[in-house]
Coordinates of C-alpha atoms and ligand atoms in Angstrom, one line a residue:
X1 CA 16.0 -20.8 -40.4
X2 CA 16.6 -18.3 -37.6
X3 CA 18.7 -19.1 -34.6
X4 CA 17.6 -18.5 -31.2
X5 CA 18.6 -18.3 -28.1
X6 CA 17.1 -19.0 -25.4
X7 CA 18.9 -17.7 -21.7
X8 CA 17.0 -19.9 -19.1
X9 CA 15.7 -22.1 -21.5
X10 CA 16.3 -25.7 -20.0
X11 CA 15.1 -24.6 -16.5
X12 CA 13.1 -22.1 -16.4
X13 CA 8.8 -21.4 -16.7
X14 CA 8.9 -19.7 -19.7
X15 CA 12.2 -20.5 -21.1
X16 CA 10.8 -23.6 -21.3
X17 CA 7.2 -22.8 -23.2
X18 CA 10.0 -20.9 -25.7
X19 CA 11.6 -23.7 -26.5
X20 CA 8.6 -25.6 -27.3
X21 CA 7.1 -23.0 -28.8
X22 CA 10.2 -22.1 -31.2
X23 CA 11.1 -25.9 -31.7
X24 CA 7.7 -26.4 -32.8
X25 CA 7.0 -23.6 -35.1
X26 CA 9.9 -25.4 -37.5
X27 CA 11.4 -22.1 -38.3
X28 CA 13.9 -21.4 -35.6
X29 CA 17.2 -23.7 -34.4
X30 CA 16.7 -23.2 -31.0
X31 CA 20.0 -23.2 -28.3
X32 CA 19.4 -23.1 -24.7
X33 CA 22.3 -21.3 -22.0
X34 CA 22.0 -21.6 -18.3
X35 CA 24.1 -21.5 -15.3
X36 CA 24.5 -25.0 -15.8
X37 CA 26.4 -24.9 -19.1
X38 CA 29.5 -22.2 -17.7
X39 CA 29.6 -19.1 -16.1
X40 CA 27.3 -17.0 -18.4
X41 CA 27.6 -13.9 -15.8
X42 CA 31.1 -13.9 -16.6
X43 CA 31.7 -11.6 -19.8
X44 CA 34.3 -13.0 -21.7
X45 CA 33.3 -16.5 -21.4
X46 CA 29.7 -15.0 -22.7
X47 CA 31.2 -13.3 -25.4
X48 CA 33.2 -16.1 -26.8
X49 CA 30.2 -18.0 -27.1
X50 CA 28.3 -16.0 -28.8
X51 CA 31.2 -15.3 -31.4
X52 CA 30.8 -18.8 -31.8
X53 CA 27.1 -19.4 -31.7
X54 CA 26.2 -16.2 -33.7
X55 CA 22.5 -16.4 -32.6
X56 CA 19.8 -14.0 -34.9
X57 CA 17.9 -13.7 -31.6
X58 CA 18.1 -13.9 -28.0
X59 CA 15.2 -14.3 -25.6
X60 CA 16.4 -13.6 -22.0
X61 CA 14.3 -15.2 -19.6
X62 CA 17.0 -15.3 -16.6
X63 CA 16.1 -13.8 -14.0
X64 CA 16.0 -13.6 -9.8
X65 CA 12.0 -14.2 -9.6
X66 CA 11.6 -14.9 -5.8
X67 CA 10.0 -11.4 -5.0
X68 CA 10.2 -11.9 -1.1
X69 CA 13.3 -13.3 -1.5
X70 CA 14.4 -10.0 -3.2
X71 CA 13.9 -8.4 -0.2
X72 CA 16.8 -9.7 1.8
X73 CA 19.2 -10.3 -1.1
X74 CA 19.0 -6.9 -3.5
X75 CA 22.3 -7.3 -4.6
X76 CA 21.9 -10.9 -6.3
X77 CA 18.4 -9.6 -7.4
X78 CA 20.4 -6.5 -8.9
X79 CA 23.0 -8.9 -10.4
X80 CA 20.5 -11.3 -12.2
X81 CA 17.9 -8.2 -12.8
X82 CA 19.5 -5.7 -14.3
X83 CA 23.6 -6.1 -14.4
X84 CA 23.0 -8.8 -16.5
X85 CA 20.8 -7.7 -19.4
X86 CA 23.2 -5.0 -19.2
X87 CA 26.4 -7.0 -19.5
X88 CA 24.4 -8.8 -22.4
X89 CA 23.3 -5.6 -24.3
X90 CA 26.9 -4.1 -24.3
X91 CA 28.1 -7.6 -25.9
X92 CA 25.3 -7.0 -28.9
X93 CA 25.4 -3.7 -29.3
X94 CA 27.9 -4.0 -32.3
X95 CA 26.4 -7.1 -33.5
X96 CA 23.2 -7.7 -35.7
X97 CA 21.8 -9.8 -33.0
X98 CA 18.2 -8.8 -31.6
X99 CA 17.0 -9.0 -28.1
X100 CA 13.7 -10.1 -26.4
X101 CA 14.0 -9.5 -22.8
X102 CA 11.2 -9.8 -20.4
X103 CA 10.2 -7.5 -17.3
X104 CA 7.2 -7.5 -14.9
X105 CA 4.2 -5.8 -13.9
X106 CA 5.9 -5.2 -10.1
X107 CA 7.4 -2.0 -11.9
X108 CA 3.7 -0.5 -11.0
X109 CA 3.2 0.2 -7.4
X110 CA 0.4 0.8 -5.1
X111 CA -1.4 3.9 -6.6
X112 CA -4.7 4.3 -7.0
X113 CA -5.2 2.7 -10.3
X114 CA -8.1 1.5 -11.5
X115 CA -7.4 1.7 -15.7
X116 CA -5.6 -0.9 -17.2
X117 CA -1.6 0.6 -17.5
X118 CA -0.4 1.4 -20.7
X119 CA 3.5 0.9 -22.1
X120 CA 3.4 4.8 -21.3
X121 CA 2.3 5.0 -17.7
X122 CA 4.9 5.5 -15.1
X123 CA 6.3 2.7 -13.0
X124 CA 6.6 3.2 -9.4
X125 CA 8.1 -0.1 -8.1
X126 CA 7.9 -0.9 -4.5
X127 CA 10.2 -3.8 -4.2
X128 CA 13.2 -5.0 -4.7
X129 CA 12.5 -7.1 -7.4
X130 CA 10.1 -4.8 -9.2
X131 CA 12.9 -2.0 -9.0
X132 CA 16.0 -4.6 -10.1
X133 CA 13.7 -5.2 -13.0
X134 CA 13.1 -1.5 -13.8
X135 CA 16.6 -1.0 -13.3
X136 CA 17.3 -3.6 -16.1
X137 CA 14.5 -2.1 -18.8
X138 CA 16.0 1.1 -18.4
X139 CA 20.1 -0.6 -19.2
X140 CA 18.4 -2.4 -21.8
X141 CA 16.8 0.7 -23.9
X142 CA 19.6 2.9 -22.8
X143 CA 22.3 0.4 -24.9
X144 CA 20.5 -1.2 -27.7
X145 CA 17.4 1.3 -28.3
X146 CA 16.8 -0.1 -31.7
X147 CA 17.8 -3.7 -31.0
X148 CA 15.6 -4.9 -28.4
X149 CA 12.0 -5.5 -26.9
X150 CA 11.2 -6.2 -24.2
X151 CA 7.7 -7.6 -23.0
X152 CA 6.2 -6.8 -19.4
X153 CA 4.5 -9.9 -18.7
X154 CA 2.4 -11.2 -15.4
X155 CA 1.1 -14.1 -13.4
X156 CA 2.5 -16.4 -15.4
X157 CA 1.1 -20.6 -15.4
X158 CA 2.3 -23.1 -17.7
X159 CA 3.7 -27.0 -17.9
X160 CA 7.5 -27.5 -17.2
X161 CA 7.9 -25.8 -13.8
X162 CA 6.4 -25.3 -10.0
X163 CA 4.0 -22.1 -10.6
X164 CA 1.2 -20.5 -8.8
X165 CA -1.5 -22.8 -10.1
X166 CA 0.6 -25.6 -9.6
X167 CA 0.7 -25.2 -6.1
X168 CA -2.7 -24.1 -5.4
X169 CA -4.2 -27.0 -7.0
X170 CA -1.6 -28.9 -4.8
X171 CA -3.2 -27.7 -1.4
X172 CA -6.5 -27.9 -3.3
X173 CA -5.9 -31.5 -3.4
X174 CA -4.8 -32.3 0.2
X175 CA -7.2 -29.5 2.0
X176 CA -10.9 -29.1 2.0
X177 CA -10.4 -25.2 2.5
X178 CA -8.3 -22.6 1.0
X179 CA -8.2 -18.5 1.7
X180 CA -6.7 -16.6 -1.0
X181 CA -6.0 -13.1 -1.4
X182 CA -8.3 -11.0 -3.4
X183 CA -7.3 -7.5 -2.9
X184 CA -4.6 -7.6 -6.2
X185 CA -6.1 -7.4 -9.5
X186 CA -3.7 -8.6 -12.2
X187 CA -3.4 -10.7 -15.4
X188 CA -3.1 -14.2 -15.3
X189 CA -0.6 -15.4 -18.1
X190 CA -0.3 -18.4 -20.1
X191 CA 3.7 -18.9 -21.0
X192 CA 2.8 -20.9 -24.0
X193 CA 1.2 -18.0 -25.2
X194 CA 3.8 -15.3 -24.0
X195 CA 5.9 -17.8 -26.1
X196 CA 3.9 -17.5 -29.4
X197 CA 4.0 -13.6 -29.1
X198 CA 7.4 -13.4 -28.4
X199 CA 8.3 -15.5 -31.4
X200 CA 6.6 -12.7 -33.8
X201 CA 7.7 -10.0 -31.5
X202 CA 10.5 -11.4 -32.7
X203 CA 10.3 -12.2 -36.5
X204 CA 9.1 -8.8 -37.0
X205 CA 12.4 -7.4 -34.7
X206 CA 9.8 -5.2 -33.4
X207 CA 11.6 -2.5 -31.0
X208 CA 10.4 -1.3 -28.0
X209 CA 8.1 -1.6 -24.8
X210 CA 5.2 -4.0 -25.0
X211 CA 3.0 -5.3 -21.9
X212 CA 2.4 -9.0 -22.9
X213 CA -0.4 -10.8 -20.7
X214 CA -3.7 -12.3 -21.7
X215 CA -7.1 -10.9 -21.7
X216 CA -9.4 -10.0 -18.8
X217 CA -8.1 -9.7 -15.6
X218 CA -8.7 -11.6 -11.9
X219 CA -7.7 -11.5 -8.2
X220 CA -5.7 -13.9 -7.1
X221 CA -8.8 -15.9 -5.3
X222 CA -10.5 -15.5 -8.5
X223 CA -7.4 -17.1 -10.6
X224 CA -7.2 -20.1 -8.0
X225 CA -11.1 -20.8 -7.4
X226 CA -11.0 -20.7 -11.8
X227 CA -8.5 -23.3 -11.5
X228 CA -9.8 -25.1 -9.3
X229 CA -13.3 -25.4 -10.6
X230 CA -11.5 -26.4 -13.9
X231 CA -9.7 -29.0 -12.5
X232 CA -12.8 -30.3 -10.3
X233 CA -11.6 -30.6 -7.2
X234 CA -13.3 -30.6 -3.9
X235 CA -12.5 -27.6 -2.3
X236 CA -13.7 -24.6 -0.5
X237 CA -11.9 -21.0 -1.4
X238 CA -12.8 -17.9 0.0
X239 CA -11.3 -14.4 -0.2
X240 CA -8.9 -12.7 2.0
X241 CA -7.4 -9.3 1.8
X242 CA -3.6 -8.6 1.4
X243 CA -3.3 -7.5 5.5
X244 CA -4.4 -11.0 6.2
X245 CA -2.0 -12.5 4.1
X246 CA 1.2 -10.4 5.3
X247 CA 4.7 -10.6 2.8
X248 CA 7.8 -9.4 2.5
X249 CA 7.5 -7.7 -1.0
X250 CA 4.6 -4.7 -1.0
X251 CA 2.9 -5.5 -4.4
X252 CA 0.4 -3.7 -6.3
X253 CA -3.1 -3.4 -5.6
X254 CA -4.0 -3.3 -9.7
X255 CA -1.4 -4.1 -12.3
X256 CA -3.6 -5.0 -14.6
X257 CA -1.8 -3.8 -18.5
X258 CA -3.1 -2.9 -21.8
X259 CA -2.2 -5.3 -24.6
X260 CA -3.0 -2.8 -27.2
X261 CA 0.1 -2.2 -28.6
X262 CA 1.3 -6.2 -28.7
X263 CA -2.2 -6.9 -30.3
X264 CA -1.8 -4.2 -32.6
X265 CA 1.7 -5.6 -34.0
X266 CA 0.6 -9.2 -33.5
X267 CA -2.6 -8.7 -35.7
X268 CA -5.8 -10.1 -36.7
X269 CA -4.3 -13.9 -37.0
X270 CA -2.7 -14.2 -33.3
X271 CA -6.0 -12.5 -31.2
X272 CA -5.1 -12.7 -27.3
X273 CA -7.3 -15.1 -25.9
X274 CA -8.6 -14.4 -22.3
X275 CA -6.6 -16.0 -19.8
X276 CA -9.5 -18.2 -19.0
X277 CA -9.8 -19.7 -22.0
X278 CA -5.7 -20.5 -21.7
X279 CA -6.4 -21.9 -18.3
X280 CA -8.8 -24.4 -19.5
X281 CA -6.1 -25.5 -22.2
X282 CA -3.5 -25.9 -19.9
X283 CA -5.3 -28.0 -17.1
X284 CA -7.2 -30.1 -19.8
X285 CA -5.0 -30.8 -22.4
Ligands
NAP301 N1 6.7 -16.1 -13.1 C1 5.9 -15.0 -13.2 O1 4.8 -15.0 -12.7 C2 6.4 -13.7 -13.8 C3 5.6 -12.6 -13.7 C4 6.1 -11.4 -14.3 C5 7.3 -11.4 -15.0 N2 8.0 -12.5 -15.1 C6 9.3 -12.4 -15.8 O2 9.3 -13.4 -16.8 C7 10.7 -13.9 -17.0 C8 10.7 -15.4 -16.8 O3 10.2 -15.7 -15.5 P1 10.0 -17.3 -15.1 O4 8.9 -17.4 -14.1 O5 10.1 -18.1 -16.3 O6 11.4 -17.4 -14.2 P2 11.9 -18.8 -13.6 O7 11.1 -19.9 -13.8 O8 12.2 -18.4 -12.1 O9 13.3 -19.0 -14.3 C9 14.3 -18.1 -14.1 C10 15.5 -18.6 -14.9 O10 16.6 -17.8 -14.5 C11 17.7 -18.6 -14.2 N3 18.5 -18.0 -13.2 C12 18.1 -17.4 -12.0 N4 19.2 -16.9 -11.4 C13 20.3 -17.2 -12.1 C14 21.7 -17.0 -11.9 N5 22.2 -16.4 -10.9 N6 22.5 -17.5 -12.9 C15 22.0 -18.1 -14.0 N7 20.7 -18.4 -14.2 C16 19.9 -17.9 -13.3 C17 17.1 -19.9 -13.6 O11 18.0 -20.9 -13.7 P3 18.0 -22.1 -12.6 O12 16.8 -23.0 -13.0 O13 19.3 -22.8 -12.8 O14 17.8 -21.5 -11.3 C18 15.9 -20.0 -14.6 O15 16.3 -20.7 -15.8 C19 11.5 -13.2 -15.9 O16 12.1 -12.1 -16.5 C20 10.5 -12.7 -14.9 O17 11.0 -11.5 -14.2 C21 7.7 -13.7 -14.5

């Protein structure tokens, strides 16, 4: 059995949907490490834990995710974004351990894209917390080249935790009307799924850059009216553009990523399934 594990992993959306994921599969151990357990930002106290625990794998899923929030507090988003993985990659760079580290489609900014972005397009963050999360890729590759992916994921839904579709089908349920913005294009991601990739991402210690959503692609109104059709509620939604929606954090206006490579190492067995499809499994199920 392989030992894993997982930073973020008792609290957090996807750190959960690893857990369950790994647990399931019967061929990992899993351990979970949070802020909860000691000060894991604190190096020595990190490093003598993992003397101890010796995992095979890590899957870092901490991370400062409030991307208004960013805006007024860079230096904690630096911190959690990018000191951290960096701190973390220096203590397993002389160690067998591998690395699984997850980043965001906010390193794309607001050019006029209209392709899907490969692993080899340039990023162009506009915010804080897409530029944090650059800022940690780069510390990442630049330390353990050889000993870590890391999967550029988006949009993410999923049990466990407070997340986009959550809430909207919150309002859904206590308002007959809701206006959602449809200007940004991106991938809706199921974290179960993310899970199951990053678990043979994994396996196969498969180096590198790999943008990890499902298939298709949506605008926010069209994730939230899916949703809400799915879950047959009684609701009215209707489109809105970004200036009528204003926020803190400029995001992009497409950020919608090629899977090619990921599909290419995952194979014919593990297809990515549209993120409709995922939807209907996670509201239904
Ligand atoms: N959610 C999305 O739509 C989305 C989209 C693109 C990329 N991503 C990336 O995917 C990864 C997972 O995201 P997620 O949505 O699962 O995140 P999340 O639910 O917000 O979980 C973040 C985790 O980080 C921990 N954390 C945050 N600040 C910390 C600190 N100062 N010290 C210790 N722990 C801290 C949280 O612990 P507590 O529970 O104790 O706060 C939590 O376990 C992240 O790298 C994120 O950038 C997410």
């Amino acid at each position: 059995m392989l030992k894993a594990l997982v930073l973020g992993g008792a609290t957090g959306l996807l750190g959960q949907a690893l857990v369950s994921v790994l647990r399931q599969s019967g061929a990992w151990q899993v351990e979970t490490l949070g802020r909860k357990d000691f000060a894991i930002f604190e190096q020595e106290a990190l490093a003598t834990y993992l003397q101890q625990q010796k995992p095979d794998v890590i899957f870092n899923t901490i991370a400062y995710t409030q991307v208004d929030d960013a805006e007024d507090h860079a230096e904690q988003a630096l911190n959690v974004n990018a000191s951290f993985p960096a701190m973390l990659s220096r203590l397993l760079c002389k160690t067998s351990c591998f690395l699984v580290h997850y980043s965001t489609d906010f390193v794309f900014g607001r050019d006029s894209q209209t392709l899907p972005l490969t692993e080899e397009d340039q990023p162009n963050p506009e915010s804080i917390y897409g530029k944090t999360k650059l800022a940690g890729e780069e510390h990442i590759f630049r330390i353990l080249p050889q000993q870590a992916a890391i999967l550029r994921t988006a949009w993410l839904f999923g049990p466990g935790k407070k997340n986009f579709i959550s809430t909207i089908l919150q309002h859904a349920r206590q308002k007959k009307h809701l206006t959602i913005v449809a200007d940004q294009c991106g991938c809706p991601t199921y974290t179960l799924d993310l899970a199951r990739w990053s678990a043979i991402v994994a396996t196969k210690r498969a180096h590198g850059l790999f943008h990890a959503v499902n298939a298709g692609q949506a605008s926010w109104f069209q994730f939230a009216a899916k949703a809400i059709e799915i879950a047959n509620i009684d609701c009215l939604v209707e489109p809105i553009t970004s200036d009528q929606w204003p926020q803190k954090a400029k995001r992009p206006k497409y950020s919608v990523l090629s899977t090619e490579k990921l599909q290419k190492l995952l194979g014919n067995t593990c297809q990515i399934r549209p993120w409709e499809q995922a939807l209907t499994e996670y509201l239904t199920k």
